Amino acid sequence: MTQLPQHPFTLLINPRFQTVEPYGAHRSTLLSASALAQAQTVITSWPGYTVTRLCALPGLAHAAGVASLHYKDEAARFGLGSFKALGGAYAVARLLCRELGQRLGRSVSHAELQSDPALREACADITVTCATDGNHGRSVAWGAQMLGCRCVIYIHATVSGGRREAIARYGAQVVRTAGNYDDSVQQADRDAKTNGWFVISDTSYPGYMDIPRDVMQGYQLMVHEAVSALRQWPTHVFVQAGVGGFAAAVCAYFWERDAVQRPVFVVVEPKRADCLLQSARAGEVVAVKGELDTLMAGLACGEVSLLAWDFLATGANAFCTIPDAAAVDAMRLLASPQEGDPVIVAGESAVAGLAAALLITQDPSARASLGLGSDSHVLLFGSEGDTDPVLYEQLVGRSAAQVLKDGDPA
Ligand SMILES: Cc1ncc(COP(=O)(O)O)c(C=O)c1O
């Protein structure tokens, strides 16, 4: 059997997880099947929409000693390279409908926004903005371009030139700020207040909940696609987290549908940006300071989204942190797959859930504490492709194009 890579990891079983806690009315006002249905109507109307593939990985499942591993591959999402295409752009669409509706004193639908030239002209007066480490800003810029509003995106000191270019390609003005991601969030907020712009953030804070909620509603379409393609309800789900919005959207989906039979849910973070694990340990939201130095750029966040915490504080079974080297090994494993598995191009942040699952399945005590066994069905979300192609080639040793070519049986 293939030897899987070994790395140290931390697993914290959530002492506040409650098996029988109902989903509840408060959470239903944030994420629900009806809000998802609305997001689905809007997002599936956008040009280029297709369901992303769900890959079965029988080779890796065998090596990990579980019944199945499925990986939802978001690399092709709307040509943007990550699941984030669903969230930021959807929140831009919702904001424009709300704002124009207020200005006109009537409700404005998304369909009108797309078809009425007068509304499109009115959009050109509206500016949306956000801070990003890459993928969210790309989604907001793309949504703004598609719907005809202006867009200013803030990136922090260590966001790569490649990621900067990918945002600018969608017509946004890109501003580089000093400091880390959290500093760029604050700068975007200050400039928006001064200029009358609308912040489309994927993270929530006191007094700012509606837009990050819309972002998370958009993400749920990805979960719905994955579950619709599965034959088996998963027993375990591992999801990587930055501010936690993505993980909370996935957690909520299963919780709302079946509070008792929901899968064991594990939140995975980089070792050096573990604000969710630290918050779970403390029993309240705590921030992680410093450089948040990790290769997993999308997960380099020091502050939890408050909205996400509403779901994860008692809805996640466990929190796990992994070192960068584990993510790099997982990227290489997917690029040079086990017999029977497809070739997958996955970026640094995409593979954290997979990397954690592989480490945990090899550790008898961690495996037992999560109830993982030969009958387990594990679902993973590969949240990005090679969104930073230069870094991808550096880490994997081949470009994405080469990896796909090498894997092509023809
Ligand atoms: C590829 C990728 N995966 C996962 C995440 C984590 O999402 P969240 O910050 O909502 O936890 C991000 C965030 O930017 C990302 O870009």
CSV table of N, CA and C in Angstrom, one decimal, residues 254-365:
chain,number,residue,atom,x,y,z
A,254,PHE,N,-25.2,20.8,6.1
A,254,PHE,CA,-25.5,19.5,6.6
A,254,PHE,C,-26.4,19.6,7.9
A,255,TRP,N,-26.1,20.5,8.7
A,255,TRP,CA,-26.8,20.7,10.0
A,255,TRP,C,-28.3,21.0,9.8
A,256,GLU,N,-28.5,21.9,8.8
A,256,GLU,CA,-29.9,22.3,8.6
A,256,GLU,C,-30.7,21.1,8.1
A,257,ARG,N,-30.1,20.2,7.2
A,257,ARG,CA,-30.8,19.1,6.6
A,257,ARG,C,-31.0,18.0,7.6
A,258,ASP,N,-30.1,17.7,8.5
A,258,ASP,CA,-30.3,16.6,9.4
A,258,ASP,C,-29.4,16.8,10.6
A,259,ALA,N,-29.9,17.4,11.7
A,259,ALA,CA,-29.1,17.8,12.8
A,259,ALA,C,-28.5,16.5,13.5
A,260,VAL,N,-29.2,15.4,13.4
A,260,VAL,CA,-28.7,14.2,14.1
A,260,VAL,C,-27.7,13.4,13.2
A,261,GLN,N,-28.1,13.2,11.9
A,261,GLN,CA,-27.2,12.4,11.1
A,261,GLN,C,-26.2,13.2,10.3
A,262,ARG,N,-25.9,14.4,10.7
A,262,ARG,CA,-24.9,15.2,10.0
A,262,ARG,C,-23.6,14.6,10.1
A,263,PRO,N,-22.7,14.8,9.1
A,263,PRO,CA,-21.4,14.2,9.2
A,263,PRO,C,-20.5,14.8,10.3
A,264,VAL,N,-19.5,14.0,10.7
A,264,VAL,CA,-18.5,14.6,11.6
A,264,VAL,C,-17.8,15.7,10.9
A,265,PHE,N,-17.8,16.9,11.4
A,265,PHE,CA,-17.3,18.1,10.7
A,265,PHE,C,-16.0,18.6,11.3
A,266,VAL,N,-14.9,18.7,10.5
A,266,VAL,CA,-13.6,19.1,11.0
A,266,VAL,C,-13.2,20.3,10.2
A,267,VAL,N,-12.8,21.4,11.0
A,267,VAL,CA,-12.3,22.6,10.4
A,267,VAL,C,-10.8,22.6,10.4
A,268,VAL,N,-10.2,22.9,9.3
A,268,VAL,CA,-8.7,22.8,9.2
A,268,VAL,C,-8.1,24.1,8.9
A,269,GLU,N,-7.0,24.4,9.6
A,269,GLU,CA,-6.3,25.7,9.4
A,269,GLU,C,-4.8,25.5,9.3
A,270,PRO,N,-4.1,26.5,8.7
A,270,PRO,CA,-2.6,26.4,8.8
A,270,PRO,C,-2.2,26.6,10.3
A,271,LYS,N,-1.1,26.0,10.6
A,271,LYS,CA,-0.6,26.1,12.0
A,271,LYS,C,-0.4,27.5,12.4
A,272,ARG,N,0.1,28.3,11.5
A,272,ARG,CA,0.4,29.7,11.9
A,272,ARG,C,-0.7,30.7,11.7
A,273,ALA,N,-1.9,30.3,11.4
A,273,ALA,CA,-3.1,31.2,11.2
A,273,ALA,C,-4.3,30.4,11.7
A,274,ASP,N,-4.3,30.1,13.1
A,274,ASP,CA,-5.3,29.2,13.6
A,274,ASP,C,-6.3,29.9,14.5
A,275,CYS,N,-6.9,31.0,14.0
A,275,CYS,CA,-7.8,31.7,14.9
A,275,CYS,C,-9.0,30.9,15.3
A,276,LEU,N,-9.5,30.0,14.5
A,276,LEU,CA,-10.7,29.2,14.8
A,276,LEU,C,-10.3,28.2,15.9
A,277,LEU,N,-9.2,27.5,15.7
A,277,LEU,CA,-8.8,26.5,16.8
A,277,LEU,C,-8.6,27.2,18.1
A,278,GLN,N,-7.9,28.4,18.0
A,278,GLN,CA,-7.6,29.1,19.3
A,278,GLN,C,-8.9,29.6,19.9
A,279,SER,N,-9.9,30.0,19.1
A,279,SER,CA,-11.2,30.5,19.6
A,279,SER,C,-11.9,29.3,20.3
A,280,ALA,N,-11.9,28.1,19.6
A,280,ALA,CA,-12.5,26.9,20.2
A,280,ALA,C,-11.9,26.6,21.5
A,281,ARG,N,-10.6,26.7,21.6
A,281,ARG,CA,-9.9,26.4,22.8
A,281,ARG,C,-10.3,27.3,23.9
A,282,ALA,N,-10.4,28.6,23.6
A,282,ALA,CA,-10.7,29.7,24.6
A,282,ALA,C,-12.2,29.7,24.9
A,283,GLY,N,-13.0,29.1,24.0
A,283,GLY,CA,-14.5,29.2,24.3
A,283,GLY,C,-15.0,30.5,23.9
A,284,GLU,N,-14.3,31.4,23.2
A,284,GLU,CA,-14.8,32.6,22.7
A,284,GLU,C,-13.9,33.1,21.6
A,285,VAL,N,-14.3,34.0,20.8
A,285,VAL,CA,-13.6,34.5,19.6
A,285,VAL,C,-12.3,35.2,20.1
A,286,VAL,N,-11.1,34.6,19.6
A,286,VAL,CA,-9.9,35.3,19.9
A,286,VAL,C,-9.1,35.5,18.6
A,287,ALA,N,-8.3,36.6,18.5
A,287,ALA,CA,-7.6,36.9,17.3
A,287,ALA,C,-6.2,36.4,17.4
A,288,VAL,N,-5.6,36.0,16.3
A,288,VAL,CA,-4.2,35.6,16.2
A,288,VAL,C,-3.4,36.7,15.6
A,289,LYS,N,-2.4,37.2,16.3
A,289,LYS,CA,-1.7,38.4,15.7
A,289,LYS,C,-0.4,37.9,14.9
A,290,GLY,N,0.2,38.9,14.3
A,290,GLY,CA,1.5,38.6,13.7
A,290,GLY,C,1.4,38.4,12.2
A,291,GLU,N,2.4,37.8,11.6
A,291,GLU,CA,2.6,37.7,10.2
A,291,GLU,C,1.6,36.7,9.5
A,292,LEU,N,1.1,35.8,10.3
A,292,LEU,CA,0.2,34.7,9.8
A,292,LEU,C,0.9,34.1,8.6
A,293,ASP,N,2.1,33.8,8.8
A,293,ASP,CA,3.0,33.4,7.7
A,293,ASP,C,2.7,31.9,7.3
A,294,THR,N,2.0,31.8,6.2
A,294,THR,CA,1.7,30.4,5.6
A,294,THR,C,1.7,30.5,4.1
A,295,LEU,N,2.0,29.4,3.5
A,295,LEU,CA,1.9,29.3,2.0
A,295,LEU,C,0.4,29.3,1.6
A,296,MET,N,-0.4,28.9,2.5
A,296,MET,CA,-1.9,28.7,2.2
A,296,MET,C,-2.5,30.1,2.3
A,297,ALA,N,-2.3,30.9,1.2
A,297,ALA,CA,-2.6,32.3,1.2
A,297,ALA,C,-4.1,32.6,1.6
A,298,GLY,N,-5.0,31.8,1.1
A,298,GLY,CA,-6.4,32.0,1.3
A,298,GLY,C,-6.8,31.7,2.7
A,299,LEU,N,-5.9,31.1,3.5
A,299,LEU,CA,-6.3,30.7,4.9
A,299,LEU,C,-5.5,31.6,5.9
A,300,ALA,N,-4.7,32.6,5.4
A,300,ALA,CA,-3.9,33.3,6.3
A,300,ALA,C,-4.7,34.5,7.0
A,301,CYS,N,-5.6,34.1,7.8
A,301,CYS,CA,-6.5,35.0,8.5
A,301,CYS,C,-6.3,34.9,10.0
A,302,GLY,N,-6.3,36.0,10.7
A,302,GLY,CA,-6.1,36.0,12.1
A,302,GLY,C,-7.3,36.3,12.9
A,303,GLU,N,-8.4,36.7,12.2
A,303,GLU,CA,-9.6,37.0,12.9
A,303,GLU,C,-10.8,36.2,12.3
A,304,VAL,N,-11.6,35.7,13.3
A,304,VAL,CA,-12.8,34.8,12.9
A,304,VAL,C,-13.9,35.7,12.4
A,305,SER,N,-14.6,35.3,11.4
A,305,SER,CA,-15.9,36.0,11.0
A,305,SER,C,-16.9,35.7,12.1
A,306,LEU,N,-17.5,36.7,12.7
A,306,LEU,CA,-18.5,36.4,13.8
A,306,LEU,C,-19.6,35.6,13.4
A,307,LEU,N,-20.1,35.8,12.1
A,307,LEU,CA,-21.2,35.0,11.6
A,307,LEU,C,-20.8,33.5,11.5
A,308,ALA,N,-19.6,33.3,11.0
A,308,ALA,CA,-19.1,31.9,10.9
A,308,ALA,C,-19.1,31.3,12.3
A,309,TRP,N,-18.7,32.0,13.3
A,309,TRP,CA,-18.6,31.5,14.6
A,309,TRP,C,-20.0,31.0,15.2
A,310,ASP,N,-21.1,31.7,14.7
A,310,ASP,CA,-22.4,31.3,15.1
A,310,ASP,C,-22.7,29.8,14.8
A,311,PHE,N,-22.0,29.3,13.7
A,311,PHE,CA,-22.2,28.0,13.3
A,311,PHE,C,-21.1,27.0,13.8
A,312,LEU,N,-19.9,27.5,13.8
A,312,LEU,CA,-18.8,26.6,14.1
A,312,LEU,C,-18.6,26.4,15.6
A,313,ALA,N,-18.9,27.4,16.4
A,313,ALA,CA,-18.6,27.3,17.8
A,313,ALA,C,-19.2,26.0,18.4
A,314,THR,N,-20.4,25.6,18.0
A,314,THR,CA,-21.0,24.4,18.6
A,314,THR,C,-21.3,23.4,17.5
A,315,GLY,N,-21.1,23.8,16.2
A,315,GLY,CA,-21.5,22.9,15.1
A,315,GLY,C,-20.3,22.1,14.5
A,316,ALA,N,-19.1,22.5,14.9
A,316,ALA,CA,-17.9,21.7,14.4
A,316,ALA,C,-17.5,20.7,15.4
A,317,ASN,N,-17.2,19.5,15.0
A,317,ASN,CA,-16.8,18.4,16.0
A,317,ASN,C,-15.4,18.6,16.4
A,318,ALA,N,-14.5,19.2,15.5
A,318,ALA,CA,-13.1,19.3,15.8
A,318,ALA,C,-12.4,20.4,15.0
A,319,PHE,N,-11.3,20.8,15.5
A,319,PHE,CA,-10.5,21.8,14.8
A,319,PHE,C,-9.1,21.2,14.7
A,320,CYS,N,-8.5,21.4,13.5
A,320,CYS,CA,-7.2,20.8,13.2
A,320,CYS,C,-6.3,21.8,12.6
A,321,THR,N,-5.0,21.8,13.0
A,321,THR,CA,-4.0,22.6,12.2
A,321,THR,C,-2.9,21.7,11.6
A,322,ILE,N,-2.5,22.2,10.5
A,322,ILE,CA,-1.4,21.4,9.7
A,322,ILE,C,-0.3,22.4,9.3
A,323,PRO,N,0.9,21.9,9.1
A,323,PRO,CA,2.0,22.7,8.7
A,323,PRO,C,1.9,22.8,7.1
A,324,ASP,N,2.6,23.9,6.6
A,324,ASP,CA,2.6,24.1,5.2
A,324,ASP,C,3.1,22.9,4.4
A,325,ALA,N,4.1,22.2,5.0
A,325,ALA,CA,4.6,21.0,4.2
A,325,ALA,C,3.6,20.0,3.9
A,326,ALA,N,2.6,19.8,4.8
A,326,ALA,CA,1.5,18.8,4.6
A,326,ALA,C,0.7,19.2,3.4
A,327,ALA,N,0.5,20.5,3.2
A,327,ALA,CA,-0.3,21.0,2.1
A,327,ALA,C,0.5,20.8,0.8
A,328,VAL,N,1.7,21.0,0.8
A,328,VAL,CA,2.6,20.8,-0.4
A,328,VAL,C,2.5,19.4,-0.8
A,329,ASP,N,2.7,18.5,0.2
A,329,ASP,CA,2.7,17.0,-0.2
A,329,ASP,C,1.3,16.6,-0.8
A,330,ALA,N,0.2,17.2,-0.2
A,330,ALA,CA,-1.1,16.9,-0.8
A,330,ALA,C,-1.3,17.4,-2.2
A,331,MET,N,-0.7,18.6,-2.5
A,331,MET,CA,-0.8,19.1,-3.9
A,331,MET,C,0.0,18.1,-4.8
A,332,ARG,N,1.1,17.6,-4.3
A,332,ARG,CA,1.9,16.7,-5.2
A,332,ARG,C,1.2,15.4,-5.3
A,333,LEU,N,0.5,14.9,-4.3
A,333,LEU,CA,-0.2,13.6,-4.4
A,333,LEU,C,-1.3,13.7,-5.4
A,334,LEU,N,-2.0,14.9,-5.5
A,334,LEU,CA,-3.1,15.0,-6.4
A,334,LEU,C,-2.5,15.2,-7.9
A,335,ALA,N,-1.3,15.7,-8.0
A,335,ALA,CA,-0.7,15.9,-9.3
A,335,ALA,C,-0.2,14.6,-9.9
A,336,SER,N,0.2,13.7,-9.0
A,336,SER,CA,0.8,12.4,-9.4
A,336,SER,C,-0.1,11.4,-8.7
A,337,PRO,N,-1.3,11.1,-9.2
A,337,PRO,CA,-2.2,10.4,-8.3
A,337,PRO,C,-1.9,8.9,-8.2
A,338,GLN,N,-2.7,8.3,-7.2
A,338,GLN,CA,-2.7,6.9,-7.0
A,338,GLN,C,-3.4,6.2,-8.1
A,339,GLU,N,-3.1,4.9,-8.3
A,339,GLU,CA,-3.8,4.2,-9.4
A,339,GLU,C,-5.3,4.3,-9.2
A,340,GLY,N,-6.0,4.6,-10.3
A,340,GLY,CA,-7.5,4.7,-10.2
A,340,GLY,C,-8.0,6.1,-9.9
A,341,ASP,N,-7.1,7.0,-9.5
A,341,ASP,CA,-7.5,8.4,-9.1
A,341,ASP,C,-7.3,9.3,-10.3
A,342,PRO,N,-8.1,10.3,-10.4
A,342,PRO,CA,-7.8,11.3,-11.5
A,342,PRO,C,-6.7,12.3,-11.1
A,343,VAL,N,-6.1,12.9,-12.1
A,343,VAL,CA,-5.1,14.0,-11.9
A,343,VAL,C,-5.9,15.2,-11.5
A,344,ILE,N,-5.4,15.9,-10.4
A,344,ILE,CA,-6.1,17.1,-10.0
A,344,ILE,C,-5.1,18.2,-9.8
A,345,VAL,N,-5.4,19.3,-10.3
A,345,VAL,CA,-4.5,20.5,-10.1
A,345,VAL,C,-5.2,21.3,-8.9
A,346,ALA,N,-4.5,21.3,-7.8
A,346,ALA,CA,-5.0,22.0,-6.6
A,346,ALA,C,-4.1,23.0,-6.0
A,347,GLY,N,-4.5,24.1,-5.7
A,347,GLY,CA,-3.7,25.1,-5.1
A,347,GLY,C,-3.4,24.9,-3.6
A,348,GLU,N,-2.6,25.7,-3.0
A,348,GLU,CA,-2.1,25.5,-1.6
A,348,GLU,C,-3.3,25.5,-0.6
A,349,SER,N,-4.3,26.4,-0.8
A,349,SER,CA,-5.4,26.5,0.1
A,349,SER,C,-6.4,25.4,-0.1
A,350,ALA,N,-6.4,24.8,-1.3
A,350,ALA,CA,-7.4,23.9,-1.7
A,350,ALA,C,-7.3,22.5,-0.9
A,351,VAL,N,-6.1,22.2,-0.6
A,351,VAL,CA,-5.8,20.8,-0.1
A,351,VAL,C,-5.7,20.7,1.4
A,352,ALA,N,-5.9,21.8,2.1
A,352,ALA,CA,-5.7,21.7,3.6
A,352,ALA,C,-6.6,20.6,4.2
A,353,GLY,N,-7.9,20.5,3.7
A,353,GLY,CA,-8.8,19.5,4.3
A,353,GLY,C,-8.4,18.1,3.9
A,354,LEU,N,-7.9,17.9,2.7
A,354,LEU,CA,-7.4,16.6,2.3
A,354,LEU,C,-6.2,16.2,3.1
A,355,ALA,N,-5.3,17.2,3.2
A,355,ALA,CA,-4.0,16.9,4.0
A,355,ALA,C,-4.3,16.5,5.4
A,356,ALA,N,-5.2,17.2,6.0
A,356,ALA,CA,-5.6,16.9,7.4
A,356,ALA,C,-6.2,15.5,7.5
A,357,ALA,N,-7.1,15.2,6.6
A,357,ALA,CA,-7.8,13.9,6.6
A,357,ALA,C,-6.8,12.8,6.4
A,358,LEU,N,-5.8,13.0,5.6
A,358,LEU,CA,-4.8,11.9,5.4
A,358,LEU,C,-3.9,11.8,6.6
A,359,LEU,N,-3.6,12.9,7.3
A,359,LEU,CA,-2.7,12.8,8.5
A,359,LEU,C,-3.5,12.1,9.6
A,360,ILE,N,-4.8,12.5,9.8
A,360,ILE,CA,-5.6,12.0,10.9
A,360,ILE,C,-5.9,10.5,10.7
A,361,THR,N,-6.1,10.1,9.4
A,361,THR,CA,-6.5,8.6,9.2
A,361,THR,C,-5.3,7.7,9.5
A,362,GLN,N,-4.1,8.3,9.5
A,362,GLN,CA,-2.9,7.5,9.8
A,362,GLN,C,-2.5,7.4,11.3
A,363,ASP,N,-3.2,8.3,12.1
A,363,ASP,CA,-2.9,8.4,13.5
A,363,ASP,C,-4.0,7.6,14.3
A,364,PRO,N,-3.7,6.4,14.9
A,364,PRO,CA,-4.7,5.6,15.4
A,364,PRO,C,-5.6,6.4,16.5
A,365,SER,N,-4.9,7.2,17.3
A,365,SER,CA,-5.7,7.8,18.3
A,365,SER,C,-6.6,8.9,17.7
